[in-house]
PDB file of C-alpha atoms in Angstrom:
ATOM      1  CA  UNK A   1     -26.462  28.315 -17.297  1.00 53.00           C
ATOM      2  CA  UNK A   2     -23.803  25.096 -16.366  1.00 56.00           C
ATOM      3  CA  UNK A   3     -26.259  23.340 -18.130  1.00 60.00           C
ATOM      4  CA  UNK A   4     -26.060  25.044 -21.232  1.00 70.00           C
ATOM      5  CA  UNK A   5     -22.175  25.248 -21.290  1.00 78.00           C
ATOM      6  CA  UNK A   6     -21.325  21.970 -23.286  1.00 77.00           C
ATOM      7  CA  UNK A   7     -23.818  23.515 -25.875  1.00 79.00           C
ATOM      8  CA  UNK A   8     -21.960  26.934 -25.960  1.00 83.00           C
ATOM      9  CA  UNK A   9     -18.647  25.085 -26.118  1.00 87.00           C
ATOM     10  CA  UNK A  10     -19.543  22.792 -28.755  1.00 85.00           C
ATOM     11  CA  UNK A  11     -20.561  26.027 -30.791  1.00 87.00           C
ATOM     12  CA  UNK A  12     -17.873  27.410 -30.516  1.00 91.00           C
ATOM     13  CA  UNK A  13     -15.487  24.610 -31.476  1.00 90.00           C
ATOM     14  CA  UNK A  14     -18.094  23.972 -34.565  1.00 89.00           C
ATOM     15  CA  UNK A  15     -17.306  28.138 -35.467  1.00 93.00           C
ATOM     16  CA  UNK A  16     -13.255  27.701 -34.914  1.00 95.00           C
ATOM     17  CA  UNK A  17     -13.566  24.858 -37.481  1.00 92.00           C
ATOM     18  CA  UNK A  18     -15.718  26.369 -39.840  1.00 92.00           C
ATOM     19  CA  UNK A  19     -13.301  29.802 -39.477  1.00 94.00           C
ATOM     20  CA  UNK A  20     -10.556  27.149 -40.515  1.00 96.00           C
ATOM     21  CA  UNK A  21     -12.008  25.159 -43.337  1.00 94.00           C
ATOM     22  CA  UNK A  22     -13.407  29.181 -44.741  1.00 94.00           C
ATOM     23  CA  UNK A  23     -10.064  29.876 -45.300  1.00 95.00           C
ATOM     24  CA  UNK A  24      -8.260  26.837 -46.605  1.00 96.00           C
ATOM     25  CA  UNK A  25     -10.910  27.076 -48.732  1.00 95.00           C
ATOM     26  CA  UNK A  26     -13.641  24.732 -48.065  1.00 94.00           C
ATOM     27  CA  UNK A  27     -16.974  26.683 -47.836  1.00 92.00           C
ATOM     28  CA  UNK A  28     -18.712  25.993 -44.358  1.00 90.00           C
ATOM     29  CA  UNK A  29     -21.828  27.682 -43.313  1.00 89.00           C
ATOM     30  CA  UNK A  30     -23.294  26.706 -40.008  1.00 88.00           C
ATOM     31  CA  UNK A  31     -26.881  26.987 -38.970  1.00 86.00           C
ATOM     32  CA  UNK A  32     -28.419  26.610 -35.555  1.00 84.00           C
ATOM     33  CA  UNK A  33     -31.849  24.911 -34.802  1.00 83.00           C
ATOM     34  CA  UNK A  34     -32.734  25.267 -30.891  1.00 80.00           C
ATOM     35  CA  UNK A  35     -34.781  22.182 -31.245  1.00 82.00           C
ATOM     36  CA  UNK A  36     -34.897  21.464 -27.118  1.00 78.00           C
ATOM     37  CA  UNK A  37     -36.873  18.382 -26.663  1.00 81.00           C
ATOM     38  CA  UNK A  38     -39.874  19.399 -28.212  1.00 82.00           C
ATOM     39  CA  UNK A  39     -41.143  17.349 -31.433  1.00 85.00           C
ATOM     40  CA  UNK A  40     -43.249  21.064 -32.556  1.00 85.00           C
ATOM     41  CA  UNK A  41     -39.828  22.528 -32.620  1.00 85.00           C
ATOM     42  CA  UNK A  42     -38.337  20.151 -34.353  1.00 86.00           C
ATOM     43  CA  UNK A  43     -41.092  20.596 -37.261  1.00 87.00           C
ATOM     44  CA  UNK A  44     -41.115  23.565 -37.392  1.00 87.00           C
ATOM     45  CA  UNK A  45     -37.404  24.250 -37.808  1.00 87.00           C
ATOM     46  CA  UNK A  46     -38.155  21.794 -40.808  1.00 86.00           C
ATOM     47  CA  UNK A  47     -40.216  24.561 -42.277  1.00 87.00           C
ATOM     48  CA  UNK A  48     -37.169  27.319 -42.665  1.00 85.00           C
ATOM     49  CA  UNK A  49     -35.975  28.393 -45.557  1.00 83.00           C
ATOM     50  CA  UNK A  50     -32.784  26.188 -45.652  1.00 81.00           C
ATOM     51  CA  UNK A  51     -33.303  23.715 -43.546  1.00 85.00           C
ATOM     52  CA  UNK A  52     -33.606  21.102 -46.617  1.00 82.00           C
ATOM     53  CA  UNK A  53     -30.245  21.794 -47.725  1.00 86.00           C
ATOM     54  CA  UNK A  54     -28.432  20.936 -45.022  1.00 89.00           C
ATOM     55  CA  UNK A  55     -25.418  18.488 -45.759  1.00 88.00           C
ATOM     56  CA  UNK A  56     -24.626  17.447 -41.819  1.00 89.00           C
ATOM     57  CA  UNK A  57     -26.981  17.288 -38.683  1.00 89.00           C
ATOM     58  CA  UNK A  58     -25.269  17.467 -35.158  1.00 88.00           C
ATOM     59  CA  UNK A  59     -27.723  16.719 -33.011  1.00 84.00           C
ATOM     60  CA  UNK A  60     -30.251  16.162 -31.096  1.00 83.00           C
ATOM     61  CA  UNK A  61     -29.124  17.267 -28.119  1.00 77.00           C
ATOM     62  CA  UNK A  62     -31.983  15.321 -26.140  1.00 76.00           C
ATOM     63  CA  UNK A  63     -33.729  11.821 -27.097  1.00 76.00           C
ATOM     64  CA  UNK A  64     -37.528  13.368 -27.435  1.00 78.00           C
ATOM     65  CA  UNK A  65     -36.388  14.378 -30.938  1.00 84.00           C
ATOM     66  CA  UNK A  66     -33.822  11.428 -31.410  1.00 83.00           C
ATOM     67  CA  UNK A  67     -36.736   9.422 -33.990  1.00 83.00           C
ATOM     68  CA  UNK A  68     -37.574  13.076 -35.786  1.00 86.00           C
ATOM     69  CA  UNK A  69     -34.079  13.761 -36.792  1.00 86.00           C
ATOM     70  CA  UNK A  70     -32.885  10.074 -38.049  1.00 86.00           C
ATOM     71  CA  UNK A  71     -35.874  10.280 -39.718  1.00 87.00           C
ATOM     72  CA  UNK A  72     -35.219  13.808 -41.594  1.00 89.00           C
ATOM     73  CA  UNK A  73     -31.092  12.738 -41.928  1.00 87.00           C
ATOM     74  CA  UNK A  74     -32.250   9.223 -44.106  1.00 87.00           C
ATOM     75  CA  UNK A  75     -34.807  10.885 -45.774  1.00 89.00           C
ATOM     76  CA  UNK A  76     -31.786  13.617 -46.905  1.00 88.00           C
ATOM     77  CA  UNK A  77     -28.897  11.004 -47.270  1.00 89.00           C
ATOM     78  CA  UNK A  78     -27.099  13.784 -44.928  1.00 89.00           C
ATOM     79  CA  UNK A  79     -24.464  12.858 -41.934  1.00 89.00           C
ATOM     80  CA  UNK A  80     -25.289  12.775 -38.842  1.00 88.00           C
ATOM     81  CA  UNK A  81     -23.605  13.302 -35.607  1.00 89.00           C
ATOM     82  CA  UNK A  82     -24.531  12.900 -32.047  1.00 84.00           C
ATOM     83  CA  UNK A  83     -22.815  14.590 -29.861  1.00 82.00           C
ATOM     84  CA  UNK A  84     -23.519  13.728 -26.567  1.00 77.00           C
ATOM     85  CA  UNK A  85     -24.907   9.910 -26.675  1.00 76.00           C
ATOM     86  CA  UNK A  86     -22.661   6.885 -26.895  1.00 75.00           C
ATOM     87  CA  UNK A  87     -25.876   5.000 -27.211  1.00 76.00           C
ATOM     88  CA  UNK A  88     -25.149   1.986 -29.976  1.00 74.00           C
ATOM     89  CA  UNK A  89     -28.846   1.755 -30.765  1.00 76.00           C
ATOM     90  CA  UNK A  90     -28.940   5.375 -31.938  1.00 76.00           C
ATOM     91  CA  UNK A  91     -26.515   3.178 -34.921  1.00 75.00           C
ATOM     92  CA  UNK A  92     -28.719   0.025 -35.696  1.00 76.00           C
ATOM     93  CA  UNK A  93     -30.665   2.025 -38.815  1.00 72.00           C
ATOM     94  CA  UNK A  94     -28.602   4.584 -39.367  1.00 74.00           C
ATOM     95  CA  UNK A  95     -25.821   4.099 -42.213  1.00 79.00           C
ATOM     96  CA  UNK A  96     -24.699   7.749 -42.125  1.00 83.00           C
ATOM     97  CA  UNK A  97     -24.835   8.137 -38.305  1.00 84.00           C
ATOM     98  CA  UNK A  98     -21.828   8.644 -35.841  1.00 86.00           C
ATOM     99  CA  UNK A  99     -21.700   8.966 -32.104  1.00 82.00           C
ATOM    100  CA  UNK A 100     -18.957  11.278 -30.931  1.00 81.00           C
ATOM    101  CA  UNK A 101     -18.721   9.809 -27.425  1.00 80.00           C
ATOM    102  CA  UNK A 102     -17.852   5.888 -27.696  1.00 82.00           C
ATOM    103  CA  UNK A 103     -19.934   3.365 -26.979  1.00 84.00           C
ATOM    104  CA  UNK A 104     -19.990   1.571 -23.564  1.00 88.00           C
ATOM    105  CA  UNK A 105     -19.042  -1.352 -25.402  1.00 88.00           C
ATOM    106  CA  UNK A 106     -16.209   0.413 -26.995  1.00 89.00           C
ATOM    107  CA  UNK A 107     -15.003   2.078 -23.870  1.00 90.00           C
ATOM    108  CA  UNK A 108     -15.578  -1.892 -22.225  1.00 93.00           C
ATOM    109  CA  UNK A 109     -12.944  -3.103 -24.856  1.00 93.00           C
ATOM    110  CA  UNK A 110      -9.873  -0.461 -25.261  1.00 93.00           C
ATOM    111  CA  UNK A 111     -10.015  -0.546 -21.126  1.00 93.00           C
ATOM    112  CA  UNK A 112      -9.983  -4.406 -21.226  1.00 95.00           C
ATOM    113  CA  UNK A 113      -7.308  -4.350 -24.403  1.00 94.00           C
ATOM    114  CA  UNK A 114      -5.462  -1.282 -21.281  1.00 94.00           C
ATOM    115  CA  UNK A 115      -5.394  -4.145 -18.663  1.00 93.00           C
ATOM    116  CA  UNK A 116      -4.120  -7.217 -21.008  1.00 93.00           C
ATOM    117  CA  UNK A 117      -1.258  -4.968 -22.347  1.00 94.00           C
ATOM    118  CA  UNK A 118      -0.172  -4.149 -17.853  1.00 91.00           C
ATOM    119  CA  UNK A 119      -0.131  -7.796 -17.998  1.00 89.00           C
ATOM    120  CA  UNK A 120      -2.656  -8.005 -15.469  1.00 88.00           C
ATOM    121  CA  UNK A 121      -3.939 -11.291 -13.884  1.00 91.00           C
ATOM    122  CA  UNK A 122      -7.102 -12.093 -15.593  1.00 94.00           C
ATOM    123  CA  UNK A 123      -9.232 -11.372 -12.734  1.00 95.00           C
ATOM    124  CA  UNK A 124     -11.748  -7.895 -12.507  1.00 96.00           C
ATOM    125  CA  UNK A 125     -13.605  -6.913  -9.713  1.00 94.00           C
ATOM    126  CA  UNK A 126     -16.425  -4.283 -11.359  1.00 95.00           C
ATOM    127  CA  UNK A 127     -18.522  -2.063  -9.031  1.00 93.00           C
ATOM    128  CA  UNK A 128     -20.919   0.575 -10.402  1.00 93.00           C
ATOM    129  CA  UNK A 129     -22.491   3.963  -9.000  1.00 90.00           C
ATOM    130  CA  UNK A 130     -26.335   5.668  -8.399  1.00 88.00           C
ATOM    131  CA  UNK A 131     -27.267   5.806 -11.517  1.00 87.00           C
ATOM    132  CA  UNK A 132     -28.753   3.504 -14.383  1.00 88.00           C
ATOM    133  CA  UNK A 133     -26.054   4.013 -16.939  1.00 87.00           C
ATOM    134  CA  UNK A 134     -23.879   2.555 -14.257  1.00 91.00           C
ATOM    135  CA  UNK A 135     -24.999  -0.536 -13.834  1.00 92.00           C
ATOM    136  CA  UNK A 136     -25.456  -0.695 -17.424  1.00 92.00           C
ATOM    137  CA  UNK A 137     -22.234   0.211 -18.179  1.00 93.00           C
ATOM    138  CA  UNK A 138     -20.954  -2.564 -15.151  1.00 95.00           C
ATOM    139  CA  UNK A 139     -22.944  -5.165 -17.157  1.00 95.00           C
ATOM    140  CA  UNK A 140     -21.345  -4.826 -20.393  1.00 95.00           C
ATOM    141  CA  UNK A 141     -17.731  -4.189 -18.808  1.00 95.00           C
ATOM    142  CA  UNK A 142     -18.378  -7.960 -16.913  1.00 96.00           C
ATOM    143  CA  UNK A 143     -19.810  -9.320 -20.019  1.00 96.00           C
ATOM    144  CA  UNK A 144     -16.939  -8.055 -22.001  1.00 96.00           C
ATOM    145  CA  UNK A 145     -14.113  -9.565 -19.613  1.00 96.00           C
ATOM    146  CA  UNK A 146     -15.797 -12.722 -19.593  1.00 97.00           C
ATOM    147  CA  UNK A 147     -15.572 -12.790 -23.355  1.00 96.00           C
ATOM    148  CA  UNK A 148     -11.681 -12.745 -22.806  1.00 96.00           C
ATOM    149  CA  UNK A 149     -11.903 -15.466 -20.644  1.00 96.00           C
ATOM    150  CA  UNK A 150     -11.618 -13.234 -17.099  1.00 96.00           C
ATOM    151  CA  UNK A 151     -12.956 -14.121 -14.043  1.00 95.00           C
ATOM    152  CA  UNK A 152     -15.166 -11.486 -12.845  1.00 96.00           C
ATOM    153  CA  UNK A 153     -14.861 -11.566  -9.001  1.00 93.00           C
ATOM    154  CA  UNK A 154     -17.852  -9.637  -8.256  1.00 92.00           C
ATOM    155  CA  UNK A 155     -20.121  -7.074  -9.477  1.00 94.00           C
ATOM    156  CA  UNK A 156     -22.114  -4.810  -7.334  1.00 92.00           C
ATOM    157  CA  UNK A 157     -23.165  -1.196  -6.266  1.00 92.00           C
ATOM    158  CA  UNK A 158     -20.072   0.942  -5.044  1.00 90.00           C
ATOM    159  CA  UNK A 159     -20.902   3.327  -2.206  1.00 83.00           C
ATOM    160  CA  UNK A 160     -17.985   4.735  -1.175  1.00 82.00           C
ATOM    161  CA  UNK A 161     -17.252   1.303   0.939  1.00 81.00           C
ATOM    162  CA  UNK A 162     -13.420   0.507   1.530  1.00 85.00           C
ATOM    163  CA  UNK A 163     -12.634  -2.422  -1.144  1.00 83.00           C
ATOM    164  CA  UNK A 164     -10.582  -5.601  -0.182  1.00 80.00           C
ATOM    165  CA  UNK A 165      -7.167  -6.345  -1.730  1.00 80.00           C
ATOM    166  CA  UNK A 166      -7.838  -7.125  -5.313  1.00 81.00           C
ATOM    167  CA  UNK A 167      -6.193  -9.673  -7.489  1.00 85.00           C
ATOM    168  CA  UNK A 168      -6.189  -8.409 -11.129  1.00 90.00           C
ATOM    169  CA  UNK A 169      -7.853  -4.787 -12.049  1.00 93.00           C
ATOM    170  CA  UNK A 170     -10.941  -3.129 -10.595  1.00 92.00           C
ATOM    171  CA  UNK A 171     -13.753  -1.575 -12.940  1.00 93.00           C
ATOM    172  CA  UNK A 172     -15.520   1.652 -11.788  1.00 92.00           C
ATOM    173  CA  UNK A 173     -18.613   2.673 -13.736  1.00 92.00           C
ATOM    174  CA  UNK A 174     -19.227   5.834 -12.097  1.00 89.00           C
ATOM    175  CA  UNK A 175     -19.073   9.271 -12.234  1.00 78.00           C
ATOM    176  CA  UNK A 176     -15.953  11.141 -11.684  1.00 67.00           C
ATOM    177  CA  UNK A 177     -16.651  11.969  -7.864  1.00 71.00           C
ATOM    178  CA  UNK A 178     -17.261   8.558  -6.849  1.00 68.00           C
ATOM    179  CA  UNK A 179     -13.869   7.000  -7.630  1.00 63.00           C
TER     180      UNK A 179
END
C-alpha cells in the first residue's frame, strides 16, 4: 500500500482544494479514472458519461498511457498536468501541458544559479547513483556547468566510496539514502 500513498495524498490535496475553490465560489468537481498502465483502461474510461467534458487531466500516473492521454488532452484543448514526471519530452507537443516536478534541466540550473550566488570556485565534481535517471541526471548537471564555463573535475558512479578534498561544489544525483 506505500506504493499507492503518493496517489492517496495527491487526492486528497486535489479534494482540500476543490473544498476551497467550492466555497469561494469557483465550482470544482473532481472525477477519478484508475487508468493503471493499461491502454483498455484508458479507453474505456473514455467511454463514461463525462469523461468528454473534462476541463483538466492530472495524469497519467505511469508512461504506458502517457501517448493516450496527450492525445485525448489536444484533441479537448484541456490542461494537463503530470504529476509525477519531470520528463521535458512529455512538453515537446504539448502547448497546454505542465510537469509538476521540474525538469532535470531545471533542477541542473537553480542548483548551479545556488553555487554561483556561495561564490563558489567554478569547479564541480558530479557523481551519480544505481539507477538510470542518475546518470542521466549527472549528464545534464556536467553539461549544464560546463555551459557556465565550470570545470567539471570528474563524473562517475558514487558507491558509498570516501571522496577526496574537493575544490568548488560536489553534485549528487542520487537518491536520498545515498548521500
Amino acid at each position: 500500500a506505500a506504493s499507492f500513498r503518493y496517489v492517496y495524498d495527491l487526492y486528497a490535496g486535489m479534494t482540500l482544494a476543490a473544498e476551497k475553490l467550492n466555497n469561494q465560489g469557483i465550482q470544482v468537481n473532481l472525477h477519478t479514472y484508475d487508468i493503471k498502465s493499461d491502454a483498455q483502461a484508458f479507453r474505456n474510461a473514455e467511454k463514461k458519461a463525462g469523461f468528454s467534458d473534462l476541463n483538466l487531466v492530472v495524469g497519467p500516473l505511469y508512461p504506458a498511457t502517457n501517448t493516450l492521454t496527450q492525445k485525448f488532452v489536444n484533441d479537448h484543448n484541456l490542461i494537463h498536468i503530470h504529476p509525477t514526471s519531470n520528463n521535458l519530452s512529455l512538453l515537446a507537443e504539448a502547448k497546454n501541458t505542465f510537469l509538476m516536478q521540474p525538469s532535470h534541466a531545471q533542477q541542473a540550473k537553480k542548483a548551479l544559479d545556488y553555487a554561483a550566488s556561495a561564490g563558489l570556485p567554478k569547479t564541480v565534481s558530479v557523481y551519480f547513483g544505481e539507477a538510470r535517471k542518475d546518470s542521466v541526471f549527472a549528464g545534464i548537471y556536467a553539461e549544464e556547468a560546463r555551459k557556465r564555463g565550470y570545470t567539471v573535475s570528474e563524473i562517475r558512479k558514487f558507491t558509498g566510496q570516501k571522496l577526496p578534498p574537493q575544490r568548488g561544489h560536489v553534485f549528487l544525483a542520487a537518491d536520498n539514502n545515498l548521500g
